[in-house]
Short mmCIF file of C-alpha atoms and ligand atoms in Angstrom, two decimals:
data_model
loop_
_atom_site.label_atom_id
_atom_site.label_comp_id
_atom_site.label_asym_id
_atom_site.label_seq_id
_atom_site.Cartn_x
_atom_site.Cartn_y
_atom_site.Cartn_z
CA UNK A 254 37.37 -137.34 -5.63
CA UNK A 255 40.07 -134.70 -6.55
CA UNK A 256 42.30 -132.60 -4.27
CA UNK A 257 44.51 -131.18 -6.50
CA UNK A 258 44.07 -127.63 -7.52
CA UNK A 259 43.66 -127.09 -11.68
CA UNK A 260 46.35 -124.86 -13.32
CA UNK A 261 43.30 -122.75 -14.60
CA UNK A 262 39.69 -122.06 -14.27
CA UNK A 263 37.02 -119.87 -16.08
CA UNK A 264 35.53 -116.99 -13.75
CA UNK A 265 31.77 -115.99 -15.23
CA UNK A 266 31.26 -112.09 -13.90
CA UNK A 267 27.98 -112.45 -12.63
CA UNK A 268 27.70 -109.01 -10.91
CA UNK A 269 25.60 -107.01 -13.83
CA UNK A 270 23.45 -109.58 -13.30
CA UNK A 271 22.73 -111.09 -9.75
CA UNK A 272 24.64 -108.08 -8.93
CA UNK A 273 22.58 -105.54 -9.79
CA UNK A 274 19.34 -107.32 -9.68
CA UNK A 275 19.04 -107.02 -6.51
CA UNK A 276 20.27 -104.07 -5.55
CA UNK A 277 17.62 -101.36 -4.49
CA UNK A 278 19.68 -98.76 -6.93
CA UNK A 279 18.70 -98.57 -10.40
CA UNK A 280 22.12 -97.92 -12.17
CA UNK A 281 21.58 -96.06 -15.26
CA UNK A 282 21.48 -98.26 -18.67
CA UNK A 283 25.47 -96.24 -19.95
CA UNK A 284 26.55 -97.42 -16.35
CA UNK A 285 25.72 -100.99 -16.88
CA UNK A 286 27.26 -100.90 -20.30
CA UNK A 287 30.45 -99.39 -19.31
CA UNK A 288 31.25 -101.94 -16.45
CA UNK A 289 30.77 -104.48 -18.85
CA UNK A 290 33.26 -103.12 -20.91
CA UNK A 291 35.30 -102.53 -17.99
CA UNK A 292 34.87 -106.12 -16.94
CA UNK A 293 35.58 -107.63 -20.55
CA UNK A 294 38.91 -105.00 -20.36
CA UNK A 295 40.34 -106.99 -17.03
CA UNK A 296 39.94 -109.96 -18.94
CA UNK A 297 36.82 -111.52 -18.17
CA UNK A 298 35.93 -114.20 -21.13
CA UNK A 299 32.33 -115.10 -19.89
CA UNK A 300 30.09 -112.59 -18.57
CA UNK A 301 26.72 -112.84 -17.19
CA UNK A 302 25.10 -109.60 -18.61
CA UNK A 303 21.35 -109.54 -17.75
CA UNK A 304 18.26 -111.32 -17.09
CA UNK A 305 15.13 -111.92 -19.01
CA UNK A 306 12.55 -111.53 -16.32
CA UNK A 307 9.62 -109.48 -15.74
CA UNK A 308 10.23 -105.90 -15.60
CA UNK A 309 7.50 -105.53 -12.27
CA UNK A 310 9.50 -108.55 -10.92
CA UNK A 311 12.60 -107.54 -11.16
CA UNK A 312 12.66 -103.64 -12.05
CA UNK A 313 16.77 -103.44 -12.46
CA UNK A 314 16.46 -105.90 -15.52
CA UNK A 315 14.26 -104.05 -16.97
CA UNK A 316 16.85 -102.24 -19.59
CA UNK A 317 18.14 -105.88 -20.55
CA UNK A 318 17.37 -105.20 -24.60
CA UNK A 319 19.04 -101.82 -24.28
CA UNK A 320 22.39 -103.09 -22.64
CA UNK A 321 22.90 -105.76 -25.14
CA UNK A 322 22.03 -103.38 -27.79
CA UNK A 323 24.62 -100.88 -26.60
CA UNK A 324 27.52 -103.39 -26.19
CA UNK A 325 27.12 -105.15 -29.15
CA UNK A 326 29.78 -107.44 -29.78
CA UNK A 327 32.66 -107.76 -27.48
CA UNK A 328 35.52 -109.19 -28.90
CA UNK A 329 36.79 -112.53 -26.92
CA UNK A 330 33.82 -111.82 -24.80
CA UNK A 331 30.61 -114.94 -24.24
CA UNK A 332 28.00 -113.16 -22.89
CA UNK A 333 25.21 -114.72 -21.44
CA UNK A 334 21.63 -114.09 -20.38
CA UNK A 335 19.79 -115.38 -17.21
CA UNK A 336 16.61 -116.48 -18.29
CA UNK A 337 13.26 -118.46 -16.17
CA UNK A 338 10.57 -119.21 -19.46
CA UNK A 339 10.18 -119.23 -22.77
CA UNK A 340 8.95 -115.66 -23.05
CA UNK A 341 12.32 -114.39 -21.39
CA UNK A 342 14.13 -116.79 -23.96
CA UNK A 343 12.61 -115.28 -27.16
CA UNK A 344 13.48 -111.92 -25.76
CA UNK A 345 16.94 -113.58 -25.22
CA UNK A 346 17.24 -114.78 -28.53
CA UNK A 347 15.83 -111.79 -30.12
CA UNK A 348 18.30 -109.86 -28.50
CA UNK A 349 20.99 -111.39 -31.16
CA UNK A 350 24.16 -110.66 -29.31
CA UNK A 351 24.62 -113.37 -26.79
CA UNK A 352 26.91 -116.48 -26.73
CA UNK A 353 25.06 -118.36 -23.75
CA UNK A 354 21.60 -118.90 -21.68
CA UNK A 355 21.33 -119.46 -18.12
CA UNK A 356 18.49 -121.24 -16.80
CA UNK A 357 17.71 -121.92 -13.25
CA UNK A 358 16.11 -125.62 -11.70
CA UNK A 359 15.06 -124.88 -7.97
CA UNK A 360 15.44 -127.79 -5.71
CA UNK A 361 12.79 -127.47 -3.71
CA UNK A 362 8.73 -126.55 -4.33
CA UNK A 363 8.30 -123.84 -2.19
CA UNK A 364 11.38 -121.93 -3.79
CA UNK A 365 10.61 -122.75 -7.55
CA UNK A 366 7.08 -121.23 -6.75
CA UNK A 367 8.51 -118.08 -5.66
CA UNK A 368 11.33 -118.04 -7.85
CA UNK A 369 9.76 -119.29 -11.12
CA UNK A 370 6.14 -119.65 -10.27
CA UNK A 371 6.32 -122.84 -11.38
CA UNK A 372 6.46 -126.43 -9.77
CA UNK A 373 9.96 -127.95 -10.21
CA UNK A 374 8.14 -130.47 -12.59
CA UNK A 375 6.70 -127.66 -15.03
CA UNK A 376 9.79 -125.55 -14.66
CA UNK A 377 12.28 -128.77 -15.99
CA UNK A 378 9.11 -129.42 -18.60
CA UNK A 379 9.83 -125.39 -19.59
CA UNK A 380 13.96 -126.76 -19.65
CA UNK A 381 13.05 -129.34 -22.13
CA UNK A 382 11.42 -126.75 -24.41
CA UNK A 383 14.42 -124.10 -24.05
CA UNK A 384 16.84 -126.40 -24.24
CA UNK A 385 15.74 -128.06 -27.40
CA UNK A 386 15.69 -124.48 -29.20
CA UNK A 387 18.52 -123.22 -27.65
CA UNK A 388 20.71 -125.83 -28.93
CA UNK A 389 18.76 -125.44 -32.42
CA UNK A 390 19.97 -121.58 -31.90
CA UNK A 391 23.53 -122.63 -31.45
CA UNK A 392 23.89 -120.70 -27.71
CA UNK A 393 26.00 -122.32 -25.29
CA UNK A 394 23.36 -124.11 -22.49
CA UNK A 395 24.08 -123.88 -18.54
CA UNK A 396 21.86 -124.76 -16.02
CA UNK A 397 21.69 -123.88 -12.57
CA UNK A 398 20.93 -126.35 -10.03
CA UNK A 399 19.10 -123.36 -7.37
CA UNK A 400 19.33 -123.84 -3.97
CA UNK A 401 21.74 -126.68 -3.74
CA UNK A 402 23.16 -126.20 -0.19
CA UNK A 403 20.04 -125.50 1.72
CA UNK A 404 16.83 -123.59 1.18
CA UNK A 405 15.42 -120.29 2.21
CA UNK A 406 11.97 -121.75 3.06
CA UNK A 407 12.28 -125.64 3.50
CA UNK A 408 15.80 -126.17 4.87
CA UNK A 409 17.96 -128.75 4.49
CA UNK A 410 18.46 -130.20 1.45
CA UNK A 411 19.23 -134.01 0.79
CA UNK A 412 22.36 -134.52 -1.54
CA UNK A 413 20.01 -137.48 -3.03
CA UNK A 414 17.46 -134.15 -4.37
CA UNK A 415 20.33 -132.38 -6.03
CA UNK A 416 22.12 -135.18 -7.77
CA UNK A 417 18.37 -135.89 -9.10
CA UNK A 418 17.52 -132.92 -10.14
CA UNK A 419 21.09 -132.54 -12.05
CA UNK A 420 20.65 -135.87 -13.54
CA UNK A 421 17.16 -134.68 -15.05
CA UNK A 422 18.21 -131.80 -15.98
CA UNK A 423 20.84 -133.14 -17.91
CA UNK A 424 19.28 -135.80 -19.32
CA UNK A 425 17.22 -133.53 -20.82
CA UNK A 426 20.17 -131.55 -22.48
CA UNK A 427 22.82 -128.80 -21.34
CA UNK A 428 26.14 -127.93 -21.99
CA UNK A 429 27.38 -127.68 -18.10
CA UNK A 430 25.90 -128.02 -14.79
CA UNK A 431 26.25 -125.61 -11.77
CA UNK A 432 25.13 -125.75 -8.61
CA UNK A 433 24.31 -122.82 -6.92
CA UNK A 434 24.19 -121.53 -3.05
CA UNK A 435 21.96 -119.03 -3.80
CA UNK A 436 21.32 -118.23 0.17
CA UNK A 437 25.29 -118.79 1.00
CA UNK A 438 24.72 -121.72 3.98
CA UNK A 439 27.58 -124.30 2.15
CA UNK A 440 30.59 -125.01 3.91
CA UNK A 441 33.37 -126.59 2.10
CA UNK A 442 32.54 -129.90 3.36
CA UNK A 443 29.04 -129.61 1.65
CA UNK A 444 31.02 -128.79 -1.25
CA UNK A 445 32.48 -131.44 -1.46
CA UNK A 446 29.92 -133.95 -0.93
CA UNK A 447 27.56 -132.47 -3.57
CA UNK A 448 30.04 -131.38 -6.22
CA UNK A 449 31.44 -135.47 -5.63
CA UNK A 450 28.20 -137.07 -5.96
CA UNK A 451 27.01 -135.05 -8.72
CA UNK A 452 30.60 -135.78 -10.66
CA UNK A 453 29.84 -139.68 -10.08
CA UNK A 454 26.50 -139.41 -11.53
CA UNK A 455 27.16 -137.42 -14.79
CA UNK A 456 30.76 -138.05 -15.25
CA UNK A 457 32.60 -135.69 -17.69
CA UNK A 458 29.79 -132.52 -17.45
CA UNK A 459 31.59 -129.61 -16.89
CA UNK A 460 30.92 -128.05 -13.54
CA UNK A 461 30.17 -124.63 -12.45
CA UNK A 462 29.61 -123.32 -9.05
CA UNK A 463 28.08 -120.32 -7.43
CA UNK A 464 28.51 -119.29 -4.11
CA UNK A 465 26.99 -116.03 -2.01
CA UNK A 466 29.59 -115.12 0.52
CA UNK A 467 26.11 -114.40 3.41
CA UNK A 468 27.91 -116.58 6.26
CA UNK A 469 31.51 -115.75 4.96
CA UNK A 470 32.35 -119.29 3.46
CA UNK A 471 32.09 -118.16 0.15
CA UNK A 472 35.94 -118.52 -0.52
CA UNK A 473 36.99 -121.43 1.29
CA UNK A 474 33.55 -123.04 -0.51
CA UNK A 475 34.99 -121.52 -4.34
CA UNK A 476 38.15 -123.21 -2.95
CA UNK A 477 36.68 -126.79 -2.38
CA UNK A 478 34.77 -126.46 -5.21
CA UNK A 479 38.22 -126.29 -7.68
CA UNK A 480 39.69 -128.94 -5.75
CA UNK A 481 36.11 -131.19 -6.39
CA UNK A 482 36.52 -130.71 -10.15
CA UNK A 483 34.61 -127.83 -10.79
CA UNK A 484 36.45 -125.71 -13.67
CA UNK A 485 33.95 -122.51 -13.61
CA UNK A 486 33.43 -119.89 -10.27
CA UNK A 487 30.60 -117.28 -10.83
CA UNK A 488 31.64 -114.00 -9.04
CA UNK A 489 30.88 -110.38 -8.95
CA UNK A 490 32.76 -107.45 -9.00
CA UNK A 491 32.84 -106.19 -5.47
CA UNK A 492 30.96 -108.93 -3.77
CA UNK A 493 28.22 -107.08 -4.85
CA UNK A 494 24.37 -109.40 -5.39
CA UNK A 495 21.72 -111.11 -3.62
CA UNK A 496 18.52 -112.98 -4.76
CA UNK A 497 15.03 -110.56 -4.83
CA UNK A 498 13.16 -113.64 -3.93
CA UNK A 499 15.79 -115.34 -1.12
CA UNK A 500 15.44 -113.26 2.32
CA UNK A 501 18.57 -112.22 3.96
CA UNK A 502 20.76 -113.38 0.51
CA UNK A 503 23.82 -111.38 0.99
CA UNK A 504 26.35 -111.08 -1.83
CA UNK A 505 28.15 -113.15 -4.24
CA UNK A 506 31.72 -113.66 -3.66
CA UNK A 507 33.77 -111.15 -4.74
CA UNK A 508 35.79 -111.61 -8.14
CA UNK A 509 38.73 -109.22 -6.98
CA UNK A 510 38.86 -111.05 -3.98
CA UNK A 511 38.82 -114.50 -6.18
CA UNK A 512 41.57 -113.96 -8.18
CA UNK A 513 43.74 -112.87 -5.08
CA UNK A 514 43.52 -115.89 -3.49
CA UNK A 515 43.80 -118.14 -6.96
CA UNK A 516 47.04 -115.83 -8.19
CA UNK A 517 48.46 -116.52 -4.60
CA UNK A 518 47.36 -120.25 -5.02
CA UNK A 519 49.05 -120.68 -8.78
CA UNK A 520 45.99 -121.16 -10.45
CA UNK A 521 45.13 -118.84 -13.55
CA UNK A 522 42.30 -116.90 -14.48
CA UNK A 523 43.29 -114.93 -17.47
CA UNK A 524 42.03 -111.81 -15.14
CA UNK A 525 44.09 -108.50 -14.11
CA UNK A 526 44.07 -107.78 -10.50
CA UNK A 527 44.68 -104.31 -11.01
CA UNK A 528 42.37 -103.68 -13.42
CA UNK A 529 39.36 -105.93 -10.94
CA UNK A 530 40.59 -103.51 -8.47
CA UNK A 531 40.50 -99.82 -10.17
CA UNK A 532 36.86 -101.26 -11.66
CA UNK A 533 35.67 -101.71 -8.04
CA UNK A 534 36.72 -98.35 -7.17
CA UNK A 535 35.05 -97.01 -10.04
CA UNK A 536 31.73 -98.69 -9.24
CA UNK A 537 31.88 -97.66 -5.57
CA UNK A 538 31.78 -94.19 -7.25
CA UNK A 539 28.83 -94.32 -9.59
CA UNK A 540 27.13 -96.32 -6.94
CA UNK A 541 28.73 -93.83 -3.93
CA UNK A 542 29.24 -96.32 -1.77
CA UNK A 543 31.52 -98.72 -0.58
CA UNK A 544 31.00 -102.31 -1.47
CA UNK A 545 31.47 -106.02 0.14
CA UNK A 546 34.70 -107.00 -1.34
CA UNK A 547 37.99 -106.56 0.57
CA UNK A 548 40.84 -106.46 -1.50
CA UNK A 549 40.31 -103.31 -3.39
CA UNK A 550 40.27 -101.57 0.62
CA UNK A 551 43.43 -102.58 1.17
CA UNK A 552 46.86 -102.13 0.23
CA UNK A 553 48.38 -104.35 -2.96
CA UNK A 554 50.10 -107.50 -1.84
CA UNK A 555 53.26 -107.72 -2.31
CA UNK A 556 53.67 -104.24 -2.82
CA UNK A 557 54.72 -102.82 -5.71
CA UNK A 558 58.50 -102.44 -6.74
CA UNK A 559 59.53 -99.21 -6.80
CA UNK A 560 60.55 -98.50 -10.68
CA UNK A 561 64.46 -97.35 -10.75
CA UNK A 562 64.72 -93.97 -12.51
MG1 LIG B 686 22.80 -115.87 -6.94
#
């Protein structure tokens, strides 16, 4: 069990992904491409771009080909792709550009059904297939442990589930392991517990975590989770996100609002406040309206020194 705080950690933008896909605007395809850009411009190293789902499931997604297509390559940039079976991986892979896959293990039945419409034996059998060709590919593998604080339809969730679920998932192969409170119910003590007893059982996986900010623990959770030993937050510009398939999923925690309190706290991020901040603004205008995060609201802290003439 760790306490300290690291002297960095990675933030993956997640928000033109679980940002977007679940937001009832459809933001034009040149929108979506420029806030990448934007995002990749403030410094962000890993960037969750898109999803390869079904365009009738998730109609916001549906221009994933054309966004990767526009941005190309971004220098310094890993960009990954979010994807659920092995027809949204070929898509994935046929897309060319991207660094990294995403894939998604739902802890409980009722959730992988609605999530993946599969059982959470068939959808880790479907792992075992994308894995294998994803590392034959050369991408970069993380999977998501879903629903690892509590879930939308059966409730509480035993620790004992999630560290087995992790363990098969990375017995069958990945690069790093997140865990995910896709519905936002963790609190950092939950944090804690699960990030700890998944750390004993796969000792030295790298650790990712991703928290929704819906009862407003979302930062003191990202906080715990950095002092557990997990080295990667997922975050979206302006607290903006949700889940299409997880009622009453509110946002994920901001990534302006992250690197506010990890500047303040010492610990680096490679990101430029400033630059998180004017892209939020920007957003808010293409999207013309405001959005979850605070710190782009309020004023700069500590204020800027005024420049001598
Ligand atoms: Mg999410």
């Amino acid at each position: 069990m760790e306490h300290a705080r690291p002297r960095s950690v990675d933030i993956v933008e997640v928000g033109p992904r679980d940002g977007l896909q679940n937001d009832r605007q459809l933001l034009p395809t040149p929108v979506k491409i420029a806030l990448i850009r934007r995002l990749a411009a403030a410094g962000l190293t890993r960037i969750e771009a898109t999803s390869f789902v079904h365009p009738k499931r998730v109609p916001q997604m549906a221009d994933a080909e054309a966004v990767l297509a526009g941005l190309g390559d971004l220098p310094g940039v890993r960009l990954s792709g979010l994807v659920l079976n092995e027809r949204g991986f070929d898509r994935a892979l046929a897309a060319g550009v991207l660094h990294e896959i995403t894939f998604a293990a739902v802890t409980s039945e009722t959730f992988s059904q609605r999530n993946q419409g599969a059982s959470v034996r068939e959808n880790l059998e479907t792992w075992r297939t994308i894995s294998r060709r994803a590392g034959e590919a050369g991408l970069f593998r993380s999977i998501t442990i879903a629903a690892a604080f509590g879930c939308p339809f059966e409730g509480e969730v035993p620790v004992a589930r999630v560290v087995e679920l992790a363990r098969a998932a990375a017995e069958i192969g990945t690069d790093e392991l997140s865990l995910a409170d896709t519905i936002g119910v963790g609190t950092p003590r939950d944090v804690e517990d699960r990030f700890g007893a998944v750390a004993e059982a796969l000792p030295g996986m790298p650790l990712r975590a991703h928290f929704h900010n819906t009862r407003n623990t979302g930062y003191a959770n990202a906080d715990a989770a950095i002092r557990s030993g997990v080295r990667a937050l997922d975050s979206s510009l302006g607290g903006i996100g949700g889940c299409p398939f997880a009622p009453e999923a509110t946002g994920n925690i901001g990534t302006e609002d992250l690197v506010y309190m990890l500047d303040r706290a010492g610990v680096r991020s490679g990101l430029s406040f400033d630059e998180l901040r004017a892209t939020t603004l920007w957003l808010e205008e293409q999207m013309s309206r405001r959005l979850p995060a605070q710190t782009a609201h309020v004023s700069p802290f500590p204020p800027p020194v005024a420049q001598a003439a």
